[in-house]
GROMACS .gro file of C-alpha atoms in nm:
model
  511
    1MET     CA    1   0.013  -0.006  -0.021
    2ARG     CA    2   0.148   0.321  -0.078
    3PRO     CA    3   0.159   0.601   0.114
    4ILE     CA    4  -0.124   0.928   0.007
    5ASN     CA    5   0.063   1.228   0.073
    6ARG     CA    6  -0.269   1.519   0.148
    7GLY     CA    7  -0.201   1.892   0.091
    8VAL     CA    8  -0.213   2.093   0.367
    9GLY     CA    9  -0.315   2.411   0.205
   10THR     CA   10  -0.129   2.703   0.068
   11THR     CA   11  -0.242   3.019   0.277
   12GLU     CA   12  -0.269   3.073   0.645
   13SER     CA   13  -0.660   3.093   0.594
   14GLU     CA   14  -0.657   2.714   0.401
   15ARG     CA   15  -0.446   2.569   0.655
   16TYR     CA   16  -0.691   2.680   0.920
   17LEU     CA   17  -0.982   2.528   0.710
   18ALA     CA   18  -0.806   2.218   0.645
   19THR     CA   19  -0.718   2.195   1.031
   20LEU     CA   20  -1.127   2.195   1.107
   21ALA     CA   21  -1.206   2.008   0.841
   22ASP     CA   22  -0.966   1.724   0.977
   23ARG     CA   23  -1.156   1.741   1.315
   24THR     CA   24  -1.497   1.730   1.170
   25PHE     CA   25  -1.496   1.528   0.856
   26LEU     CA   26  -1.146   1.295   0.944
   27ASP     CA   27  -0.843   1.293   0.752
   28LEU     CA   28  -0.948   1.012   0.545
   29TRP     CA   29  -1.237   1.215   0.363
   30SER     CA   30  -1.119   1.577   0.360
   31TYR     CA   31  -0.856   1.708   0.093
   32PRO     CA   32  -0.691   2.033   0.114
   33ASN     CA   33  -0.592   2.197  -0.246
   34THR     CA   34  -0.681   1.916  -0.473
   35PHE     CA   35  -0.607   1.927  -0.882
   36ASN     CA   36  -0.728   1.820  -1.206
   37ASP     CA   37  -0.481   1.711  -1.498
   38ARG     CA   38  -0.565   2.020  -1.692
   39LYS     CA   39  -0.169   2.064  -1.787
   40GLU     CA   40  -0.060   2.392  -2.012
   41HIS     CA   41   0.086   2.210  -2.305
   42GLY     CA   42   0.047   1.880  -2.118
   43LYS     CA   43   0.329   1.973  -1.869
   44GLY     CA   44   0.395   2.138  -1.537
   45ASN     CA   45   0.145   2.110  -1.268
   46GLY     CA   46  -0.220   2.061  -1.273
   47LYS     CA   47  -0.513   2.323  -1.197
   48GLU     CA   48  -0.645   2.370  -0.818
   49LEU     CA   49  -0.992   2.224  -0.852
   50THR     CA   50  -1.078   2.302  -0.500
   51ASP     CA   51  -0.952   2.459  -0.165
   52LEU     CA   52  -1.063   2.181  -0.003
   53LEU     CA   53  -1.261   1.859  -0.095
   54VAL     CA   54  -1.470   1.651   0.118
   55VAL     CA   55  -1.614   1.315   0.005
   56CYS     CA   56  -1.786   1.066   0.220
   57GLY     CA   57  -2.056   0.831   0.133
   58ASP     CA   58  -2.314   0.995  -0.141
   59ASP     CA   59  -2.167   1.342  -0.017
   60VAL     CA   60  -1.912   1.560  -0.198
   61VAL     CA   61  -1.879   1.899  -0.028
   62ILE     CA   62  -1.682   2.147  -0.175
   63PHE     CA   63  -1.498   2.451  -0.018
   64SER     CA   64  -1.318   2.804  -0.187
   65ASP     CA   65  -1.134   2.961   0.060
   66LYS     CA   66  -1.112   3.329  -0.011
   67SER     CA   67  -0.938   3.585   0.233
   68ILE     CA   68  -0.991   3.921   0.066
   69THR     CA   69  -0.845   4.234   0.260
   70TRP     CA   70  -1.124   4.466   0.306
   71PRO     CA   71  -1.097   4.758   0.007
   72GLY     CA   72  -1.154   5.071   0.307
   73GLY     CA   73  -1.284   5.405   0.179
   74ASP     CA   74  -1.568   5.595   0.331
   75ASP     CA   75  -1.814   5.456   0.090
   76VAL     CA   76  -1.920   5.150   0.271
   77GLY     CA   77  -2.157   5.025   0.031
   78LEU     CA   78  -1.879   5.055  -0.281
   79SER     CA   79  -1.615   4.897  -0.058
   80TRP     CA   80  -1.887   4.578   0.003
   81SER     CA   81  -1.945   4.554  -0.361
   82ARG     CA   82  -1.600   4.553  -0.418
   83TRP     CA   83  -1.506   4.303  -0.161
   84TYR     CA   84  -1.791   4.076  -0.254
   85ARG     CA   85  -1.711   4.047  -0.604
   86ARG     CA   86  -1.340   3.924  -0.507
   87ALA     CA   87  -1.421   3.687  -0.227
   88VAL     CA   88  -1.814   3.574  -0.279
   89GLU     CA   89  -1.861   3.566  -0.653
   90ALA     CA   90  -1.484   3.430  -0.756
   91SER     CA   91  -1.580   3.131  -0.503
   92VAL     CA   92  -1.910   3.065  -0.621
   93LYS     CA   93  -1.722   3.060  -0.983
   94GLN     CA   94  -1.455   2.849  -0.842
   95ILE     CA   95  -1.713   2.600  -0.671
   96ARG     CA   96  -1.895   2.641  -1.055
   97GLY     CA   97  -1.645   2.504  -1.242
   98ALA     CA   98  -1.522   2.213  -0.944
   99GLU     CA   99  -1.912   2.064  -0.966
  100ARG     CA  100  -1.879   2.065  -1.400
  101TRP     CA  101  -1.526   1.864  -1.368
  102ILE     CA  102  -1.619   1.616  -1.044
  103ARG     CA  103  -1.956   1.506  -1.253
  104ARG     CA  104  -1.804   1.517  -1.619
  105TYR     CA  105  -1.424   1.343  -1.512
  106PRO     CA  106  -1.489   1.178  -1.161
  107ASP     CA  107  -1.141   0.992  -1.236
  108ARG     CA  108  -0.932   1.268  -1.323
  109ILE     CA  109  -0.913   1.437  -0.946
  110PHE     CA  110  -0.590   1.405  -0.777
  111VAL     CA  111  -0.416   1.527  -0.448
  112ASP     CA  112  -0.105   1.640  -0.576
  113ALA     CA  113   0.010   1.905  -0.810
  114ALA     CA  114   0.180   1.679  -0.994
  115CYS     CA  115  -0.130   1.489  -1.052
  116GLU     CA  116   0.042   1.142  -0.967
  117THR     CA  117  -0.184   1.048  -0.692
  118PRO     CA  118  -0.574   0.988  -0.735
  119LEU     CA  119  -0.820   1.103  -0.495
  120PRO     CA  120  -0.821   0.751  -0.287
  121VAL     CA  121  -1.182   0.798  -0.241
  122GLU     CA  122  -1.445   0.663  -0.458
  123LEU     CA  123  -1.684   0.901  -0.552
  124PRO     CA  124  -2.038   0.845  -0.536
  125ALA     CA  125  -2.210   0.760  -0.885
  126PRO     CA  126  -2.340   1.051  -1.059
  127ASP     CA  127  -2.750   0.962  -0.996
  128ARG     CA  128  -2.664   0.897  -0.601
  129MET     CA  129  -2.398   1.225  -0.590
  130ARG     CA  130  -2.507   1.531  -0.348
  131ILE     CA  131  -2.330   1.859  -0.386
  132HIS     CA  132  -2.248   2.077  -0.149
  133GLY     CA  133  -2.072   2.465  -0.214
  134ILE     CA  134  -1.936   2.654   0.062
  135ALA     CA  135  -1.749   2.977  -0.007
  136VAL     CA  136  -1.553   3.052   0.272
  137ALA     CA  137  -1.550   3.455   0.288
  138LEU     CA  138  -1.322   3.637   0.477
  139GLY     CA  139  -1.196   3.987   0.557
  140ALA     CA  140  -1.517   4.173   0.638
  141GLN     CA  141  -1.572   4.107   0.977
  142ALA     CA  142  -1.385   4.404   1.131
  143ALA     CA  143  -1.541   4.644   0.858
  144CYS     CA  144  -1.911   4.510   0.970
  145SER     CA  145  -1.827   4.559   1.373
  146ARG     CA  146  -1.745   4.925   1.274
  147HIS     CA  147  -2.005   4.965   1.090
  148PHE     CA  148  -2.280   4.829   1.330
  149ASN     CA  149  -2.084   4.869   1.634
  150ASP     CA  150  -2.136   4.517   1.719
  151PRO     CA  151  -1.805   4.362   1.877
  152ASP     CA  152  -1.933   4.035   1.750
  153GLY     CA  153  -1.882   4.175   1.367
  154SER     CA  154  -2.067   3.812   1.241
  155LEU     CA  155  -2.201   3.830   0.905
  156MET     CA  156  -2.558   3.857   0.831
  157VAL     CA  157  -2.821   3.631   0.661
  158ASN     CA  158  -3.126   3.783   0.481
  159SER     CA  159  -3.278   3.559   0.266
  160HIS     CA  160  -3.462   3.842   0.025
  161LEU     CA  161  -3.121   3.923  -0.099
  162LYS     CA  162  -3.052   3.731  -0.460
  163GLY     CA  163  -2.735   3.737  -0.690
  164PRO     CA  164  -2.724   4.099  -0.814
  165SER     CA  165  -2.906   4.228  -0.555
  166HIS     CA  166  -2.672   4.173  -0.261
  167VAL     CA  167  -2.436   4.477  -0.395
  168ASP     CA  168  -2.723   4.672  -0.533
  169PRO     CA  169  -2.817   4.958  -0.324
  170THR     CA  170  -3.147   5.031  -0.469
  171PHE     CA  171  -3.363   4.666  -0.395
  172PRO     CA  172  -3.570   4.708  -0.115
  173GLY     CA  173  -3.436   4.589   0.218
  174TYR     CA  174  -3.062   4.570   0.077
  175THR     CA  175  -2.800   4.616   0.406
  176PRO     CA  176  -2.415   4.516   0.325
  177PHE     CA  177  -2.288   4.287   0.536
  178ALA     CA  178  -2.565   4.004   0.442
  179PHE     CA  179  -2.564   3.709   0.254
  180GLY     CA  180  -2.861   3.525   0.094
  181ASP     CA  181  -2.930   3.350  -0.191
  182VAL     CA  182  -2.575   3.445  -0.379
  183ASP     CA  183  -2.644   3.195  -0.704
  184PRO     CA  184  -3.021   3.156  -0.724
  185ASP     CA  185  -2.928   3.006  -1.082
  186GLY     CA  186  -2.757   2.688  -0.977
  187PRO     CA  187  -2.775   2.450  -0.697
  188PHE     CA  188  -2.737   2.632  -0.338
  189VAL     CA  189  -2.407   2.785  -0.236
  190HIS     CA  190  -2.375   2.886   0.153
  191VAL     CA  191  -2.146   3.137   0.239
  192PHE     CA  192  -1.968   3.158   0.560
  193ASP     CA  193  -1.765   3.368   0.783
  194GLU     CA  194  -1.502   3.269   1.003
  195THR     CA  195  -1.731   3.263   1.278
  196ALA     CA  196  -1.955   3.112   1.094
  197LEU     CA  197  -1.756   2.845   0.978
  198ASN     CA  198  -1.602   2.763   1.329
  199LEU     CA  199  -1.943   2.766   1.493
  200VAL     CA  200  -2.103   2.520   1.203
  201LEU     CA  201  -1.819   2.309   1.238
  202ARG     CA  202  -1.764   2.271   1.615
  203GLU     CA  203  -2.172   2.171   1.657
  204MET     CA  204  -2.194   1.969   1.341
  205ASP     CA  205  -1.890   1.743   1.357
  206THR     CA  206  -2.009   1.457   1.177
  207ILE     CA  207  -1.995   1.432   0.824
  208THR     CA  208  -2.386   1.320   0.849
  209ASP     CA  209  -2.471   1.587   1.114
  210PHE     CA  210  -2.321   1.880   0.883
  211VAL     CA  211  -2.460   1.814   0.538
  212ARG     CA  212  -2.779   1.773   0.717
  213TYR     CA  213  -2.772   2.111   0.856
  214LEU     CA  214  -2.685   2.225   0.496
  215GLY     CA  215  -2.974   2.075   0.351
  216ALA     CA  216  -3.218   2.226   0.587
  217ARG     CA  217  -3.067   2.544   0.579
  218GLN     CA  218  -3.099   2.570   0.169
  219ALA     CA  219  -3.436   2.519   0.211
  220ALA     CA  220  -3.499   2.717   0.434
  221ILE     CA  221  -3.312   2.994   0.300
  222ARG     CA  222  -3.450   2.951  -0.047
  223GLN     CA  223  -3.815   2.930   0.061
  224GLN     CA  224  -3.758   3.213   0.314
  225VAL     CA  225  -3.835   3.035   0.634
  226ILE     CA  226  -3.607   3.259   0.757
  227GLY     CA  227  -3.587   3.607   0.657
  228HIS     CA  228  -3.301   3.759   0.874
  229ALA     CA  229  -3.082   3.616   1.106
  230VAL     CA  230  -2.819   3.861   1.284
  231SER     CA  231  -2.580   3.591   1.265
  232GLU     CA  232  -2.518   3.189   1.167
  233ALA     CA  233  -2.555   3.091   1.535
  234GLU     CA  234  -2.926   3.227   1.575
  235ILE     CA  235  -3.017   2.995   1.280
  236LEU     CA  236  -2.831   2.676   1.424
  237ALA     CA  237  -3.016   2.786   1.735
  238VAL     CA  238  -3.318   2.717   1.569
  239TYR     CA  239  -3.196   2.453   1.401
  240LEU     CA  240  -3.070   2.273   1.710
  241THR     CA  241  -3.408   2.344   1.892
  242THR     CA  242  -3.663   2.220   1.644
  243ASP     CA  243  -3.764   1.850   1.598
  244ILE     CA  244  -3.923   1.740   1.224
  245GLY     CA  245  -3.956   1.378   1.399
  246ASP     CA  246  -3.761   1.047   1.355
  247GLY     CA  247  -3.494   1.229   1.582
  248GLU     CA  248  -3.435   1.467   1.303
  249HIS     CA  249  -3.354   1.879   1.312
  250GLY     CA  250  -3.497   2.123   1.062
  251PHE     CA  251  -3.658   2.424   1.059
  252PRO     CA  252  -4.054   2.514   1.042
  253ARG     CA  253  -4.231   2.426   0.715
  254PRO     CA  254  -4.355   2.757   0.535
  255GLU     CA  255  -4.741   2.693   0.609
  256GLN     CA  256  -4.659   2.643   0.969
  257LEU     CA  257  -4.555   3.008   0.989
  258GLU     CA  258  -4.830   3.134   0.826
  259PRO     CA  259  -4.951   3.287   1.181
  260PHE     CA  260  -4.629   3.458   1.209
  261GLY     CA  261  -4.628   3.654   0.880
  262GLY     CA  262  -4.461   3.346   0.676
  263GLN     CA  263  -4.083   3.337   0.789
  264ILE     CA  264  -3.850   3.359   1.098
  265ASN     CA  265  -3.657   3.697   1.148
  266LEU     CA  266  -3.348   3.607   1.425
  267ALA     CA  267  -3.249   3.899   1.654
  268GLY     CA  268  -2.940   3.789   1.866
  269GLY     CA  269  -2.967   3.561   2.171
  270MET     CA  270  -3.112   3.250   2.114
  271TYR     CA  271  -2.819   3.033   2.042
  272ARG     CA  272  -2.667   3.158   2.398
  273ASP     CA  273  -3.010   3.087   2.555
  274PHE     CA  274  -2.962   2.784   2.441
  275LYS     CA  275  -2.582   2.689   2.489
  276ALA     CA  276  -2.646   2.775   2.882
  277SER     CA  277  -2.982   2.562   2.921
  278PRO     CA  278  -2.964   2.249   3.149
  279ALA     CA  279  -3.056   2.021   2.833
  280ALA     CA  280  -2.731   2.158   2.604
  281ARG     CA  281  -2.496   2.093   2.915
  282ARG     CA  282  -2.636   1.723   2.956
  283LYS     CA  283  -2.577   1.646   2.589
  284ALA     CA  284  -2.215   1.787   2.584
  285GLU     CA  285  -2.159   1.559   2.886
  286ALA     CA  286  -2.311   1.273   2.703
  287ASP     CA  287  -2.122   1.322   2.391
  288ARG     CA  288  -1.801   1.297   2.570
  289VAL     CA  289  -1.754   0.905   2.523
  290SER     CA  290  -1.882   0.956   2.189
  291TYR     CA  291  -1.494   1.099   2.040
  292ALA     CA  292  -1.367   0.773   2.152
  293TRP     CA  293  -1.571   0.659   1.791
  294ASP     CA  294  -1.379   0.959   1.664
  295LYS     CA  295  -1.061   0.844   1.800
  296LEU     CA  296  -1.079   0.448   1.678
  297ILE     CA  297  -1.165   0.578   1.333
  298ARG     CA  298  -0.850   0.791   1.322
  299VAL     CA  299  -0.662   0.491   1.456
  300PHE     CA  300  -0.705   0.333   1.147
  301THR     CA  301  -0.720   0.582   0.930
  302VAL     CA  302  -0.363   0.683   1.006
  303ASN     CA  303  -0.229   0.383   0.877
  304VAL     CA  304  -0.420   0.396   0.558
  305LEU     CA  305  -0.287   0.714   0.478
  306ALA     CA  306   0.069   0.630   0.615
  307GLY     CA  307   0.051   0.323   0.389
  308THR     CA  308   0.107   0.124   0.672
  309SER     CA  309  -0.237  -0.097   0.736
  310VAL     CA  310  -0.161  -0.475   0.759
  311ALA     CA  311  -0.366  -0.771   0.612
  312VAL     CA  312  -0.652  -0.879   0.790
  313ALA     CA  313  -0.845  -1.229   0.791
  314GLY     CA  314  -0.590  -1.302   0.491
  315ILE     CA  315  -0.731  -1.021   0.278
  316GLU     CA  316  -0.456  -0.777   0.196
  317PRO     CA  317  -0.485  -0.407   0.288
  318ASP     CA  318  -0.607  -0.185  -0.007
  319ALA     CA  319  -0.753   0.204   0.043
  320ARG     CA  320  -1.019   0.220  -0.127
  321LEU     CA  321  -1.156  -0.127   0.017
  322SER     CA  322  -1.014   0.029   0.401
  323GLU     CA  323  -1.185   0.345   0.305
  324ARG     CA  324  -1.549   0.187   0.250
  325SER     CA  325  -1.540  -0.035   0.594
  326LEU     CA  326  -1.395   0.343   0.770
  327ARG     CA  327  -1.699   0.509   0.559
  328VAL     CA  328  -1.925   0.306   0.749
  329MET     CA  329  -1.804   0.440   1.096
  330ALA     CA  330  -1.777   0.808   0.983
  331LEU     CA  331  -2.098   0.815   0.876
  332GLU     CA  332  -2.245   0.786   1.238
  333THR     CA  333  -2.366   1.063   1.373
  334ARG     CA  334  -2.259   1.235   1.709
  335THR     CA  335  -2.530   1.087   1.880
  336SER     CA  336  -2.467   0.743   1.708
  337ARG     CA  337  -2.150   0.740   1.785
  338ARG     CA  338  -2.232   0.817   2.140
  339ALA     CA  339  -2.391   0.459   2.137
  340LEU     CA  340  -2.093   0.293   1.963
  341GLY     CA  341  -1.848   0.463   2.196
  342GLU     CA  342  -1.998   0.391   2.470
  343ALA     CA  343  -2.086   0.006   2.396
  344PHE     CA  344  -1.699  -0.030   2.253
  345VAL     CA  345  -1.539   0.131   2.607
  346GLY     CA  346  -1.770  -0.069   2.807
  347ALA     CA  347  -1.635  -0.402   2.628
  348LEU     CA  348  -1.242  -0.285   2.715
  349ALA     CA  349  -1.390  -0.228   3.035
  350ASN     CA  350  -1.531  -0.522   3.079
  351ALA     CA  351  -1.295  -0.769   2.986
  352GLU     CA  352  -1.023  -0.589   3.182
  353GLN     CA  353  -1.213  -0.573   3.487
  354ARG     CA  354  -1.298  -0.971   3.456
  355GLY     CA  355  -0.980  -1.031   3.372
  356LEU     CA  356  -1.100  -1.239   3.037
  357ASP     CA  357  -0.889  -1.372   2.784
  358ARG     CA  358  -1.151  -1.329   2.494
  359PHE     CA  359  -1.471  -1.090   2.512
  360ALA     CA  360  -1.685  -1.017   2.252
  361ARG     CA  361  -1.984  -0.764   2.236
  362VAL     CA  362  -2.250  -0.770   1.883
  363VAL     CA  363  -2.451  -0.466   1.832
  364VAL     CA  364  -2.709  -0.427   1.654
  365PRO     CA  365  -2.830  -0.098   1.486
  366GLY     CA  366  -3.047   0.116   1.658
  367GLU     CA  367  -3.297   0.416   1.536
  368GLY     CA  368  -3.077   0.646   1.340
  369ALA     CA  369  -2.801   0.391   1.280
  370ALA     CA  370  -2.610   0.559   0.940
  371ASP     CA  371  -2.656   0.200   0.795
  372PRO     CA  372  -2.967  -0.001   0.948
  373GLU     CA  373  -2.803  -0.344   0.766
  374CYS     CA  374  -2.516  -0.320   0.956
  375GLY     CA  375  -2.436  -0.457   1.321
  376HIS     CA  376  -2.091  -0.421   1.489
  377VAL     CA  377  -1.839  -0.723   1.682
  378PHE     CA  378  -1.613  -0.541   1.914
  379LEU     CA  379  -1.383  -0.832   2.018
  380VAL     CA  380  -1.105  -0.767   2.318
  381VAL     CA  381  -0.831  -1.088   2.326
  382ALA     CA  382  -0.524  -1.124   2.506
  383PHE     CA  383  -0.168  -1.151   2.402
  384ARG     CA  384  -0.121  -1.392   2.677
  385GLU     CA  385  -0.163  -1.750   2.591
  386PRO     CA  386   0.168  -1.968   2.624
  387TRP     CA  387   0.150  -2.059   2.207
  388MET     CA  388   0.095  -1.691   2.130
  389VAL     CA  389   0.392  -1.627   2.333
  390ALA     CA  390   0.599  -1.917   2.153
  391GLU     CA  391   0.454  -1.812   1.797
  392GLY     CA  392   0.508  -1.453   1.865
  393TYR     CA  393   0.314  -1.167   1.798
  394ASP     CA  394   0.254  -1.158   1.431
  395ARG     CA  395   0.131  -1.498   1.475
  396TYR     CA  396  -0.130  -1.357   1.760
  397ARG     CA  397  -0.273  -1.082   1.502
  398GLN     CA  398  -0.345  -1.369   1.210
  399PHE     CA  399  -0.524  -1.558   1.505
  400ARG     CA  400  -0.701  -1.235   1.600
  401SER     CA  401  -0.787  -1.152   1.283
  402GLY     CA  402  -0.916  -1.489   1.157
  403LEU     CA  403  -1.087  -1.517   1.471
  404LEU     CA  404  -1.231  -1.129   1.424
  405LYS     CA  405  -1.423  -1.300   1.070
  406ALA     CA  406  -1.556  -1.575   1.272
  407TYR     CA  407  -1.742  -1.391   1.521
  408CYS     CA  408  -1.885  -1.128   1.262
  409GLU     CA  409  -1.990  -1.502   1.007
  410VAL     CA  410  -2.181  -1.631   1.342
  411ALA     CA  411  -2.331  -1.230   1.470
  412LEU     CA  412  -2.493  -1.237   1.100
  413TYR     CA  413  -2.603  -1.564   1.104
  414ASP     CA  414  -2.783  -1.487   1.429
  415ASN     CA  415  -2.938  -1.138   1.253
  416ARG     CA  416  -3.041  -1.278   0.938
  417HIS     CA  417  -3.221  -0.914   0.899
  418LEU     CA  418  -2.900  -0.744   0.849
  419LYS     CA  419  -2.638  -0.777   0.533
  420ARG     CA  420  -2.332  -0.653   0.720
  421MET     CA  421  -2.116  -0.717   0.998
  422LEU     CA  422  -1.841  -0.466   1.078
  423GLY     CA  423  -1.573  -0.619   1.341
  424VAL     CA  424  -1.304  -0.442   1.523
  425ALA     CA  425  -1.037  -0.624   1.708
  426VAL     CA  426  -0.840  -0.511   1.983
  427ASP     CA  427  -0.535  -0.651   2.266
  428ALA     CA  428  -0.628  -0.682   2.617
  429SER     CA  429  -0.529  -0.390   2.822
  430GLU     CA  430  -0.217  -0.362   2.989
  431GLN     CA  431  -0.364  -0.458   3.317
  432VAL     CA  432  -0.462  -0.798   3.161
  433THR     CA  433  -0.149  -0.897   3.009
  434GLY     CA  434   0.119  -0.677   3.169
  435ARG     CA  435   0.216  -0.587   2.799
  436LYS     CA  436   0.224  -0.228   2.686
  437GLY     CA  437   0.117  -0.143   2.362
  438GLY     CA  438  -0.119  -0.347   2.126
  439SER     CA  439  -0.290  -0.342   1.765
  440GLU     CA  440  -0.629  -0.303   1.601
  441ASP     CA  441  -0.799  -0.468   1.318
  442LEU     CA  442  -1.089  -0.412   1.122
  443LEU     CA  443  -1.289  -0.621   0.890
  444LEU     CA  444  -1.628  -0.580   0.705
  445LEU     CA  445  -1.791  -0.864   0.649
  446GLU     CA  446  -2.095  -0.870   0.382
  447ILE     CA  447  -2.327  -1.196   0.342
  448ASP     CA  448  -2.604  -1.137   0.081
  449LYS     CA  449  -2.765  -1.464   0.075
  450TRP     CA  450  -2.704  -1.790   0.271
  451THR     CA  451  -2.661  -2.153   0.154
  452PRO     CA  452  -2.723  -2.462   0.373
  453GLU     CA  453  -2.340  -2.525   0.316
  454HIS     CA  454  -2.248  -2.162   0.471
  455GLU     CA  455  -2.485  -2.247   0.770
  456SER     CA  456  -2.328  -2.574   0.854
  457ASP     CA  457  -1.963  -2.420   0.862
  458VAL     CA  458  -2.105  -2.139   1.079
  459GLU     CA  459  -2.287  -2.387   1.338
  460ARG     CA  460  -1.930  -2.569   1.334
  461LEU     CA  461  -1.754  -2.240   1.346
  462ARG     CA  462  -1.929  -2.152   1.688
  463LYS     CA  463  -1.924  -2.476   1.848
  464GLN     CA  464  -1.553  -2.515   1.775
  465GLY     CA  465  -1.432  -2.200   1.874
  466GLY     CA  466  -1.716  -2.142   2.157
  467ILE     CA  467  -1.835  -1.827   1.968
  468LEU     CA  468  -2.164  -1.622   2.083
  469VAL     CA  469  -2.273  -1.989   2.255
  470PRO     CA  470  -2.654  -1.894   2.319
  471ALA     CA  471  -2.680  -2.023   2.656
  472ARG     CA  472  -2.320  -1.822   2.770
  473LEU     CA  473  -2.467  -1.464   2.595
  474ARG     CA  474  -2.565  -1.187   2.810
  475ARG     CA  475  -2.784  -0.963   2.645
  476GLY     CA  476  -2.852  -0.566   2.707
  477GLY     CA  477  -2.936  -0.303   2.559
  478ILE     CA  478  -2.785   0.074   2.454
  479SER     CA  479  -3.032   0.371   2.480
  480VAL     CA  480  -2.943   0.689   2.364
  481SER     CA  481  -3.138   1.037   2.346
  482GLU     CA  482  -2.945   1.343   2.189
  483PHE     CA  483  -3.057   1.557   2.499
  484PRO     CA  484  -3.100   1.300   2.819
  485PRO     CA  485  -3.365   1.427   3.025
  486ALA     CA  486  -3.241   1.543   3.404
  487PRO     CA  487  -3.143   1.224   3.621
  488SER     CA  488  -3.362   1.186   3.925
  489ARG     CA  489  -3.286   1.317   4.226
  490GLN     CA  490  -3.201   0.967   4.378
  491SER     CA  491  -3.030   0.808   4.052
  492TYR     CA  492  -2.656   0.786   4.006
  493LYS     CA  493  -2.455   0.534   3.865
  494GLY     CA  494  -2.165   0.391   4.079
  495ASN     CA  495  -1.942   0.568   4.324
  496ARG     CA  496  -1.756   0.893   4.273
  497SER     CA  497  -1.407   0.658   4.196
  498GLN     CA  498  -1.609   0.487   3.967
  499ARG     CA  499  -1.774   0.721   3.766
  500ARG     CA  500  -1.409   0.890   3.736
  501ALA     CA  501  -1.274   0.588   3.583
  502SER     CA  502  -1.553   0.545   3.346
  503ALA     CA  503  -1.514   0.899   3.206
  504ALA     CA  504  -1.115   0.854   3.166
  505ARG     CA  505  -1.191   0.531   2.968
  506GLY     CA  506  -1.391   0.743   2.757
  507ARG     CA  507  -1.163   1.037   2.709
  508LYS     CA  508  -0.844   0.750   2.624
  509GLY     CA  509  -1.035   0.522   2.360
  510PRO     CA  510  -0.845   0.242   2.244
  511ARG     CA  511  -0.455   0.269   2.264
   0.00000   0.00000   0.00000
């Protein structure tokens, strides 16, 4: 497996954007400074396609970053017009060009200027591809702060502004430092300043949560559900506090707003009040264990990008094959990651507390799972049996990866409504083996159709390996609510030291 050398951004703002993207979308799915192979006379470097490209599942996010110095001068309207054309209209042009190239030439996108390393992530089929355009427009906040005598300086949202009316002082409702629908004749382009970008990527910090917000925001602005908003924070507050069913957020429908003039106009303070609420604080506390899932994903993506992944269950490492398995993990929402993180961390803790040589946990998909046909197997295997020590760690890993495949097969056999099982195998903790360090294996097993022969093989595996024997299984459930209810005054979980130990395991995640 060859290493994948990603770009890091060529300007300070691009480097910062890349850092934010790595945190939200994770490194295997975000690529700063991508290129096409349109070289001058077939020589030299390719042409830059995007400042940042994110590809995960059916979603493609194109970022165009423009950091433009405010023109200055006493005529704010003229300065705004000049800045807007250079920061926003230029970004829209870049995004439109990137959209066309991605749809026409999906196999001619590269992560290096020399066009030697193709994009390692498979693009979705054209009929499934959802492209989101984001213009990151920097450089106007200080001028906005001075103009409105507001220390925040966040740029506003005004859905009545469309295309050229953003810079037309004769347009009713025109105001500088506001964005609406910047290109109404094409797919929607979101415009974020630095404050808005930081906020949205911090709150919507998984690819699925992020693109769901973009979709709802696009509809709310184009349908003018949102009329005016003093900042992105207030729009986000409405989204986070509006439940549209099935555990998803959104905005009120236009018909629901008819008694209120047909749209929402947002002054400041709603986001601040939301973040100060007990419900938001409980959510933040409950989400802490979910970042163990993020850490687990990164354990694998680091090796994929470095080209250091190893064979699992006899399958040689391949970047695109690995990405497909990891994509299943990356597409989970923050709330789903909370349940999976709790299950994974709990498996590690259970194996450690009981001093077991082997411990497995099977998780079937719950409500809101990214893939309702994919379950999970978490397997902990201690490297301490005499034959393992005698034959060495590499032989132990071969055994463990084969065992992981067997567990996934049995788990699918027991859950015929599922088509896939994602397995993760890790070493037992140092407290169990006395050995520092460890490794992790990842496997995605798919079985579309069972044959009598395969069923017999799996039953034999179960008996010979003592795998998920029904009589020895302990069944339980994990229930998560995005906003956990307030605990009763009588309820508690363990003593103080036990609660601290559990929190520490959640912070550490895998080794």
